Structure formats: C-alpha cells, structure tokens
Coordinates of C-alpha atoms and ligand atoms in Angstrom, one line a residue:
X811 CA 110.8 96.7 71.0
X812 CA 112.3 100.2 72.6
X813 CA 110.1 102.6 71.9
X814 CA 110.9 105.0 74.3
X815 CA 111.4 107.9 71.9
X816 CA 108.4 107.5 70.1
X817 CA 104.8 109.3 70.8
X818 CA 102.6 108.3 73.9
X819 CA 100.0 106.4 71.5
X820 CA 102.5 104.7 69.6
X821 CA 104.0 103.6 72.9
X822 CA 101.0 102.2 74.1
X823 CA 100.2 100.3 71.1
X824 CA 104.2 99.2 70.1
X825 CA 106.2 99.0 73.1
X826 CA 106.8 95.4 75.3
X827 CA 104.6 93.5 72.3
X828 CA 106.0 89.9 71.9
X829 CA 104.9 88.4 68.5
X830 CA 104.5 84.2 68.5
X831 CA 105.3 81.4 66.1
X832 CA 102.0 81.8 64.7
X833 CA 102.1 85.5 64.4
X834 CA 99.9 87.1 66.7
X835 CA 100.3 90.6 66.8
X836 CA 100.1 90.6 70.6
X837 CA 102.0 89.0 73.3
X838 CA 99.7 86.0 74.1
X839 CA 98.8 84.7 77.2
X840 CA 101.6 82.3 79.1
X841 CA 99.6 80.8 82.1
X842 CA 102.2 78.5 83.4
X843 CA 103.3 78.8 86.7
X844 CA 106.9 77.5 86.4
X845 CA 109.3 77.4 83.0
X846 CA 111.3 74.7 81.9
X847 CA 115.3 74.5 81.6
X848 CA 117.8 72.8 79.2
X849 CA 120.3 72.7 82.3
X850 CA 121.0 73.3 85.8
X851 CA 123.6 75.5 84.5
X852 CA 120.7 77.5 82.4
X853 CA 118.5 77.7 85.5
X854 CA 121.2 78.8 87.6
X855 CA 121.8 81.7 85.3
X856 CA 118.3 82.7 85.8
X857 CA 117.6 82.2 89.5
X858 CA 121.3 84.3 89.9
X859 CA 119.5 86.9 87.9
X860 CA 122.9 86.2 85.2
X861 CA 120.4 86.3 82.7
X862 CA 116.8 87.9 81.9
X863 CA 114.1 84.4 82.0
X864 CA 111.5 83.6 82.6
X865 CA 111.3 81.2 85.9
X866 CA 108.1 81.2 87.9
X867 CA 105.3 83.4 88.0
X868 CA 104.6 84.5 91.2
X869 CA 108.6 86.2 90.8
X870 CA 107.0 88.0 87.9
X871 CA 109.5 85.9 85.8
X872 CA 106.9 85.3 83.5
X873 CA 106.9 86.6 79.6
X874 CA 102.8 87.9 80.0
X875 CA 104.1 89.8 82.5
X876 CA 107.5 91.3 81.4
X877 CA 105.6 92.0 78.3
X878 CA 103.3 94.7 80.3
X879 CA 106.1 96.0 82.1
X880 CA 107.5 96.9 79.6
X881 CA 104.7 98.7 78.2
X882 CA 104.1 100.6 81.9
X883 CA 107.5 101.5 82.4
X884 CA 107.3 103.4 78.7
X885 CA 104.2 104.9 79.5
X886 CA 105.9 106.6 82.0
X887 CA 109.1 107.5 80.6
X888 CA 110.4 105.2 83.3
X889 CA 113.7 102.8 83.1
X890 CA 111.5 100.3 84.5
X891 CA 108.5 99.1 86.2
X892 CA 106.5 96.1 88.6
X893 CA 103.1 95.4 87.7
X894 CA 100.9 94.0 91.5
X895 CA 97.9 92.2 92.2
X896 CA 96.5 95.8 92.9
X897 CA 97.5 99.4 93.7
X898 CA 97.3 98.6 97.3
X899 CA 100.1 96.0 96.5
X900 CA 102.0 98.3 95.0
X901 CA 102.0 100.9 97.5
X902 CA 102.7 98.7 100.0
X903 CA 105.6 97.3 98.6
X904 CA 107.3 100.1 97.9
X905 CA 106.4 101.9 101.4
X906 CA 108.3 98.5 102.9
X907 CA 111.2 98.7 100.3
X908 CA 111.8 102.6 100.9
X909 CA 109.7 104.2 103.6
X910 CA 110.9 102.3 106.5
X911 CA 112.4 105.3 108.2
X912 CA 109.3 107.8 107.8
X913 CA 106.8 108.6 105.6
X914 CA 105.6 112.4 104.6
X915 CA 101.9 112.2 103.3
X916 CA 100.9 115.1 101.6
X917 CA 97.4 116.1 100.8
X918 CA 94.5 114.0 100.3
X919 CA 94.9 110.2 99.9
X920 CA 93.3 107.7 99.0
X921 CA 91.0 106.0 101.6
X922 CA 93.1 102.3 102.2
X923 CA 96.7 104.5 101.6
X924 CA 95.7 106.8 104.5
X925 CA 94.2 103.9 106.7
X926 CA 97.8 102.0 105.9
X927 CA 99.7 105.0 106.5
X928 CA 98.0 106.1 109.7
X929 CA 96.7 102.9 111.7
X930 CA 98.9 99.6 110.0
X931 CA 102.4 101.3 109.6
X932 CA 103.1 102.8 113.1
X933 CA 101.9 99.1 114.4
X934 CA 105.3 97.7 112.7
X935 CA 107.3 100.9 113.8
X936 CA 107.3 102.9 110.9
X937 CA 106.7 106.4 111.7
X938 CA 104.2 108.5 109.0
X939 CA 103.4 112.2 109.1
X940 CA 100.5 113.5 107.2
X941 CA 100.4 117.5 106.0
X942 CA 98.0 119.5 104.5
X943 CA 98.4 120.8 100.8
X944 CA 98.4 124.2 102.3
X945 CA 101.1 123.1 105.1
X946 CA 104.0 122.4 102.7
X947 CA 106.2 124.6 104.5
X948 CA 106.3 122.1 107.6
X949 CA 107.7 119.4 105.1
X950 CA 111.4 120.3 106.0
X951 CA 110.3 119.6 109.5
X952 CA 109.6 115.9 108.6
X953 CA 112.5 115.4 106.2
X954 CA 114.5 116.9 109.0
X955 CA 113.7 114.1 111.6
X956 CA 115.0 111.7 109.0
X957 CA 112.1 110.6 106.7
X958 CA 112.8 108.3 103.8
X959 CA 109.9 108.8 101.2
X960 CA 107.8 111.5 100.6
X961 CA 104.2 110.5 99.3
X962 CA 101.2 112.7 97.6
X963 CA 98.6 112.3 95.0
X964 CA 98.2 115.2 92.4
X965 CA 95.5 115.8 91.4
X966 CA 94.0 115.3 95.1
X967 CA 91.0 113.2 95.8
X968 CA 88.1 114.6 95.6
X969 CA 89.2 118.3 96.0
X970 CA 91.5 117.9 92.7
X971 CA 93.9 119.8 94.4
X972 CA 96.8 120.6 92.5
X973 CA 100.1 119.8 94.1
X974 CA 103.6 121.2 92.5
X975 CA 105.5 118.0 91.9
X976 CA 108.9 119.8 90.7
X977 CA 108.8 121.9 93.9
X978 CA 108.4 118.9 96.4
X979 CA 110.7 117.2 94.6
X980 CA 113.1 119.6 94.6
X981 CA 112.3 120.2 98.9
X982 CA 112.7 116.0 99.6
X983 CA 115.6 115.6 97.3
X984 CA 117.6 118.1 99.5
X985 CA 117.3 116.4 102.6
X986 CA 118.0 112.8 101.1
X987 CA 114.3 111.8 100.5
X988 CA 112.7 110.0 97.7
X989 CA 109.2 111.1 96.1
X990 CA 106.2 108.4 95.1
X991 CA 103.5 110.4 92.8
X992 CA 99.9 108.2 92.8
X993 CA 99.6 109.4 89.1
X994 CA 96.2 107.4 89.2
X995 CA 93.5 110.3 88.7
X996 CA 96.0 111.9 85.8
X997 CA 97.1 108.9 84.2
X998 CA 100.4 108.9 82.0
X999 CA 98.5 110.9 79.2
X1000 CA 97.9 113.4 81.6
X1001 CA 101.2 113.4 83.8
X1002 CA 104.1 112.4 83.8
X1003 CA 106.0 113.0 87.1
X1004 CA 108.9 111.2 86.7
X1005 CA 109.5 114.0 84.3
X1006 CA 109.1 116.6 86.6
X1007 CA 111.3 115.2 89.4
X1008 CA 109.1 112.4 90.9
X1009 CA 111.6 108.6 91.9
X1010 CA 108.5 106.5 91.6
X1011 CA 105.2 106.2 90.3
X1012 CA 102.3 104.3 92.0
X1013 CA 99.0 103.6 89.9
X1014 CA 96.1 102.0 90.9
X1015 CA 95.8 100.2 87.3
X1016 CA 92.2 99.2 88.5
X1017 CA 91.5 102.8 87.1
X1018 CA 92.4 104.7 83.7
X1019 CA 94.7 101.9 82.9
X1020 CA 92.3 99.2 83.2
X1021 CA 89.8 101.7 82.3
X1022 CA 86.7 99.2 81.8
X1023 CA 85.7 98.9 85.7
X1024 CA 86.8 94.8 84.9
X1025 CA 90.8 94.4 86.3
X1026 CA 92.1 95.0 90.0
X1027 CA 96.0 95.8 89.2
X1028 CA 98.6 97.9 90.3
X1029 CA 102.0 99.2 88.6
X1030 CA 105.4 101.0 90.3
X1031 CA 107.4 102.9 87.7
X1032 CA 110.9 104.0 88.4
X1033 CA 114.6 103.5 88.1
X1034 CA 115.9 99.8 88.0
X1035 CA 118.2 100.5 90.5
X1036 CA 115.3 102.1 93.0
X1037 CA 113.4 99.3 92.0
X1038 CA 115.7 96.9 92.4
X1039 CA 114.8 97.4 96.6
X1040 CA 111.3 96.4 95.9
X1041 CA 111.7 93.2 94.3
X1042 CA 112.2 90.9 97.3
X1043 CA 108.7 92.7 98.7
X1044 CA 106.8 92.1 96.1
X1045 CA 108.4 88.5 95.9
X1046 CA 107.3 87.8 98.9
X1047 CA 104.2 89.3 99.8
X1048 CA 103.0 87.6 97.1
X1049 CA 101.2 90.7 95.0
X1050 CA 102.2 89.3 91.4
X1051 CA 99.7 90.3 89.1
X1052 CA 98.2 87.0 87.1
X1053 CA 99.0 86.7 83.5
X1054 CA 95.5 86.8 82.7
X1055 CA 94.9 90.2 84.5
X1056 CA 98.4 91.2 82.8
X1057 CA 96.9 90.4 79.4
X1058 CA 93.5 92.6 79.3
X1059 CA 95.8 95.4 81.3
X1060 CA 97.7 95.6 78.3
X1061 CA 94.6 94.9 76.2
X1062 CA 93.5 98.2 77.6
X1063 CA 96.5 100.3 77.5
X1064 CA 96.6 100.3 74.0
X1065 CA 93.3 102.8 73.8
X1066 CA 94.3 104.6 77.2
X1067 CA 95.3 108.0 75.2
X1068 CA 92.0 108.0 72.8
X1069 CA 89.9 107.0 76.8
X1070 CA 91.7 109.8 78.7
X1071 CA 91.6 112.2 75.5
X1072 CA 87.8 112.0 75.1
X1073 CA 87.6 112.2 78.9
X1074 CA 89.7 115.4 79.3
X1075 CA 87.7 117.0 76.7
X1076 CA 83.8 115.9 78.0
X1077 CA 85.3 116.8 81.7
X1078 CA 86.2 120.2 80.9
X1079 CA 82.6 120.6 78.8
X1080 CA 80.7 119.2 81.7
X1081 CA 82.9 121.3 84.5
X1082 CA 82.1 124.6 82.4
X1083 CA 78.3 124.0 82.3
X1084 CA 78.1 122.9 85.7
X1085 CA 80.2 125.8 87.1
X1086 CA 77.2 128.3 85.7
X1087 CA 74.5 126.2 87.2
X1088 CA 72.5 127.9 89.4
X1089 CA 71.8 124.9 91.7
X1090 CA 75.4 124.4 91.9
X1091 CA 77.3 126.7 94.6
X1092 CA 81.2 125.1 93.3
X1093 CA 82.7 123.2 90.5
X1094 CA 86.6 121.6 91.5
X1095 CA 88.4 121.0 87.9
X1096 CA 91.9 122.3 87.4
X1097 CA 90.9 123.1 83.9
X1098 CA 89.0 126.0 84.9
X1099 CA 90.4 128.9 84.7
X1100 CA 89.4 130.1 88.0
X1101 CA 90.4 126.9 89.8
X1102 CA 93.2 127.9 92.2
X1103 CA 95.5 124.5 90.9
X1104 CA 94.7 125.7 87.5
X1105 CA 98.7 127.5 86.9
X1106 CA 100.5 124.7 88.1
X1107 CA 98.3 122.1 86.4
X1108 CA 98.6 123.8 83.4
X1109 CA 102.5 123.5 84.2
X1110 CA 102.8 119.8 84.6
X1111 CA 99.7 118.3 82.9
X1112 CA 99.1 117.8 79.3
X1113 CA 95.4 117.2 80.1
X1114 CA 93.5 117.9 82.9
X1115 CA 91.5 114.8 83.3
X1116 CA 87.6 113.1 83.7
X1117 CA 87.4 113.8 87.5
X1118 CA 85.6 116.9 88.6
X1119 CA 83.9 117.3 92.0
X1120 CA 80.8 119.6 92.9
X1121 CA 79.3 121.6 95.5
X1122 CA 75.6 121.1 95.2
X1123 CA 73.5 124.5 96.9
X1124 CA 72.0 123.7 100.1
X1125 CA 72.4 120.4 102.7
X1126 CA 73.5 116.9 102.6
X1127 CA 69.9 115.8 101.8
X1128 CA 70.1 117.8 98.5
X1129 CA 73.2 116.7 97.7
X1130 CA 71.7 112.9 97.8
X1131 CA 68.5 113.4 96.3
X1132 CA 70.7 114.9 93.2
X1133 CA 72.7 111.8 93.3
X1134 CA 69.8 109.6 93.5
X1135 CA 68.1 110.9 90.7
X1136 CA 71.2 110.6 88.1
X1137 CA 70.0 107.8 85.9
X1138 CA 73.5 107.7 83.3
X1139 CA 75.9 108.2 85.8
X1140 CA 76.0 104.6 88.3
X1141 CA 76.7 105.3 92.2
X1142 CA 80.1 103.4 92.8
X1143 CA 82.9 104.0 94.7
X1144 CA 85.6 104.1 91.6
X1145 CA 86.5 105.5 88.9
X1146 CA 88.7 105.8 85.6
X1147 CA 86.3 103.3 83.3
X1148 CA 84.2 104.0 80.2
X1149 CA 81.2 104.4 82.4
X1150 CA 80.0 107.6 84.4
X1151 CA 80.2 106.9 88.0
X1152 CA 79.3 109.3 90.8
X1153 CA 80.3 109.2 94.6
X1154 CA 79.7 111.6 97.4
X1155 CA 83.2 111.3 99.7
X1156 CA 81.0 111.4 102.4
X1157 CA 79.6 108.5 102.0
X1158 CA 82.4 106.6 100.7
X1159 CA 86.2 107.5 100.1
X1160 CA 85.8 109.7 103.4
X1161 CA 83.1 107.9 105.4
X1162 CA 85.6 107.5 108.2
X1163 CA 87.0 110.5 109.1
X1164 CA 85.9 112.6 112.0
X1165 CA 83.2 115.9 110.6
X1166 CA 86.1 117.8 111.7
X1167 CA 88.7 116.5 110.4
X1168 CA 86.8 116.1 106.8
X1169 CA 86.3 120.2 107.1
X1170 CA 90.1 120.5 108.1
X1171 CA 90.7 118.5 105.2
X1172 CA 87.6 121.3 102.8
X1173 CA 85.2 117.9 102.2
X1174 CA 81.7 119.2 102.3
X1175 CA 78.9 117.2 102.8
X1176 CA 77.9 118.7 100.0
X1177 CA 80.3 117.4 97.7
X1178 CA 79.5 115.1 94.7
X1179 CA 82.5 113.3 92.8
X1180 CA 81.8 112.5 89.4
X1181 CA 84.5 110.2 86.9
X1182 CA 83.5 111.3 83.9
X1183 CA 83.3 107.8 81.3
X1184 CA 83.0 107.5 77.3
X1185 CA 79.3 108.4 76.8
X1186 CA 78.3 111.5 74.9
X1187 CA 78.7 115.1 76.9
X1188 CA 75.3 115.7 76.1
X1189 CA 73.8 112.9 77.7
X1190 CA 75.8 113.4 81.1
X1191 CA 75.0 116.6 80.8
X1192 CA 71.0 116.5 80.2
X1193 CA 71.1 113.7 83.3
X1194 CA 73.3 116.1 85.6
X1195 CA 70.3 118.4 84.5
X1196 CA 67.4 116.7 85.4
X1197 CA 69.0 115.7 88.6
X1198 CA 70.0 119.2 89.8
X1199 CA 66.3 120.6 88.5
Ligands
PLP957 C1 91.8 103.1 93.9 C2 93.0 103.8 94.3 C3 94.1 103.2 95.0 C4 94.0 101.8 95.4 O1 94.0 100.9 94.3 P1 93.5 99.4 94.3 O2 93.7 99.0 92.9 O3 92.0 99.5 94.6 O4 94.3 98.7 95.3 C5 95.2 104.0 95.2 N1 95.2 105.3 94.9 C6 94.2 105.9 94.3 C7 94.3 107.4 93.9 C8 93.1 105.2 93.9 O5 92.0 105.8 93.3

C-alpha cells in the first residue's frame, strides 16, 4: 500500500502492511531462511534483481522484512530504506558504501560512531575529520580536501545542540558531498531531514522506533539510487535484521507518533519546572525558549522531543547522589523507551574522553541526561523532586 501522501500516523499504521490468506491485518512473521522457486528461469529473475522476490534472508529478500522497509522509508518521506541488525550496522554500512574518501563529523556523536570514526576507520585508510558545532565554518576546509559524506546528529547528545540541517546541506552539496542525519533522538515525528536537504538517514531503531527498551535494530533511509551502493555492504557484512526483530519493530512503529507525542509534551513540562529549580544551575531542551537551538529547532522540528539534559548546582558528587536517589527514572545507558531512564555522560556515553576534551566539547561533570518515558509528568516530576531536595 503507497501511502506516502497520507498523515504520519496513518503511515505508520497503513503503509508496507501485507494481509495473509487467513486475513491478518498485519504482515505475519516469515522465518524462513531461503524461498522456493517454480523455475531456474523464476529464480534467475530474482537473483538478477529482474524482478522484486523474495530469495534468502540474510539479502533482506525476505517479505517480514520488505514489509518494514517499507513502512521506515514512509516514515521518512524517503524513496526507500534498509533495515540492520543495529544502528551501528547501519552506520557502518553506509560510511563503507559512501564515506570511503573522508568523513566530516560534526558535533557530538554517539559514543561507538565516534570510536568508529576516530580509531577503526583511519586503520582501513579512511580519513575522518571531526568539528565542533560552533566550528562549521571550517567545514569547506574538509569538503575541500575531497571528503565524501558529511555526518552530524541533530539534536546533539547530550547537549541537545541544535544543528541547521538545510544549511549544512546546502555547504556539502556544493562541494560534491553527501549528508547522513542520525535522526535517532528526534525520531521521524519530530524531523524529518530528508526534507530539509539531508541524502540519508541513520536511526538507531533500538530507540523511539523500538521504543520498549526490547529490540536492537537499525534503519538507512534515502534514495534507491544512493541506496542502491549500500546493498552489497550490508549483504555482506551480514547486518540483516531478523524477521522476528523486523516484526515487533513494526509492531512498535505503529504507536511511535502517540510515544513521541506524549514524550514531547511531558519533556517540555518537566524541562520548564526543572529550569526554575533552584538546585538546578541549567536545563538543555530546545523547546525552551531561551535555549540557544531553540530558532532553528523550531525551524525544522515539529516536536522537540523526550530528551533533556541538566546541570545539577555544585560537584560531581551532587550530581550522583541526585541520580542515585531517583526511584522512577532507571540508571541505563539508553534511551527512546516507555520508561524513564537517566544517565550522567560522564559516566557513560562520554566516559572515554579526555576531562579536556569533554569541556572542549561543554560536558560537565555535572550533567544529568534524562529520556523522558510514558509515565505521568507528575510522577517524574515529584521523583526529580525528592532527588534534587
Ligand atoms: C544508540 C545510538 C546509536 C547506536 O545504535 P545501536 O542500535 O546501539 O547500534 C547511534 N546513534 C545514536 C544517536 C544512538 O543513540
């Protein structure tokens, strides 16, 4: 079913869905490995790619799987899209597929795409260049030396900065580049950055698309011809997502906008209570007002998402006892599920950098992430509370 120009919930629900003899209402669960033929001619018109089929799994030629695609790639807007084993997997295929000639990271990353990026790359040959948010002005540098993929997350982890995706876009396109978004902390109900200029989108489905804290998964949205480059990668590192994981990731998909609705609206409440704490010297949520990323958020999000980070008042051992104290919200290095979870990056998603190069990068030890889940405001509100008092 194309139902690419119908609402974002409708899409969710609707779009890839493969009824059965027996009318199920969703596409069931195929967990063979191979699919049978009528002919050698018939097969041949599959493995020549003559003809859409399914063929063996671990191709993604499997009708679980083309079913969820095809859900993804509508999320996005996107002409297509390649559902992984895990967001990793899907990173790392397309940085083989497209980056092979230079990689631009900007901002904050994600803990394993930095390490990839900065220690596992440059081992095969692949040169990567990292910039700050506030550095954007040394991208042409980069792009002029011959770069092939420019790659940033927006909103940034965990200072939620804010990056302008039109206007990097607009900067990579000129000198020949392409641009990967990691839409993971927005989420396609948030942002949509093939929209705004973006070639590819990377999500750690293990997040707001999984959104229970129970699937590792990982999509790549984009053009079929960009993605067409990827395929063989994918293929061959053996990242296929299993029909069963495929299954409750579309199971899931179909609530994401009600999830990430309710989360947008409890993360602004708790953001806005916290930022008049008195035991709380900073509040990072781009739908404050005040927050510098606020103007171009407002720009390109619809929402601004469950993630806010704090500044707690005084020392790393205040910071701690806070977190210790929190009885709703679980200490765990994730985030994008129905449950509250809090992490200091200190401790976890920025453990291994250098003091200096986590203040270079404005990561206090101060700092307490919070992924705002499904509860009620009030109770993550009265625990934050307690905890702070
Ligand atoms: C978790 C995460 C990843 C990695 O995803 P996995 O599914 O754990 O491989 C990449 N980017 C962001 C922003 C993430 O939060």
């Amino acid at each position: 079913m194309n139902d690419n120009n119908k609402g974002l919930s409708t899409r969710c629900i609707h779009a890839g869905e493969i009824t059965d003899a027996h009318g199920s209402p969703h596409t069931p669960i195929y967990t063979s490995t191979t699919f049978k033929f009528g002919s050698t001619a018939d097969l041949l018109d599959v493995v020549d790619g003559r003809k859409p089929g399914s063929l063996y799994t671990r191709y993604g030629l499997n009708p679980t799987i083309f079913s969820l695609e095809e859900k993804l790639a509508a999320l996005e807007g996107a002409e297509a899209a390649w559902a992984f084993s895990s967001g990793m997997a899907a990173e790392a295929a397309l940085f083989f597929a497209h980056g092979r000639k230079g990689i631009v990271c900007i901002g904050d990353a994600y803990g394993g795409t930095l390490e990839f990026l900065a220690s596992q790359l440059p081992e095969l040959g692949i040169p990567t260049y990292f910039l700050l948010g506030s550095e954007l002005d040394g991208l042409k540098t980069y792009l002029e030396t011959g770069a092939s993929l420019v790659f940033f997350e927006t909103p940034t982890n965990p200072t939620l900065e804010v990056l302008d995706i039109r206007k990097i876009s607009d900067t990579a396109h000129e000198y020949g580049a392409l641009v990967a978004v990691d839409n993971t902390f927005a989420s396609p109900a948030n942002q949509n950055p093939l929209a705004l200029g973006a070639d590819f989108v990377v999500h750690s489905a293990t997040k707001y698309l999984g959104g229970h804290s129970d699937l590792t998964a990982g999509a790549l949205m984009g053009s079929k011809h960009l993605l067409a480059a990827v395929w063989n990668w994918r293929k061959n590192l053996g990242t296929m997502i299993a029909p069963e994981t495929a299954s409750l990731l579309a199971r899931s998909l179909r609530t994401l906008v009600v999830r990430v609705a309710r989360q947008n609206a409890t993360a602004q409440i708790v953001a806005e209570v916290m930022a008049r704490h008195p035991r709380v010297a900073r509040v990072f949520y781009p739908g404050l007002p005040d927050f510098p990323g606020h103007a171009v958020a407002k720009s390109q999000m619809q929402g601004f998402g469950g993630m806010l980070t704090l500044e707690v008042k005084g020392g790393y051992e205040d910071a701690v006892r806070m977190v210790d104290k929190l009885t709703l919200f679980a200490i765990a290095p994730s985030l994008g599920g129905v449950e509250s979870l809090v992490t200091m990056p200190v401790t976890t998603t920025h453990h291994g950098l250098a003091p200096d190069e986590r203040a270079r990068r404005g990561i206090s030890d101060t700092m307490v992430r919070l992924s705002i889940g499904l509860e009620d405001a009030a109770d993550l509100i009265a625990d934050l509370e307690q905890a702070l008092g």
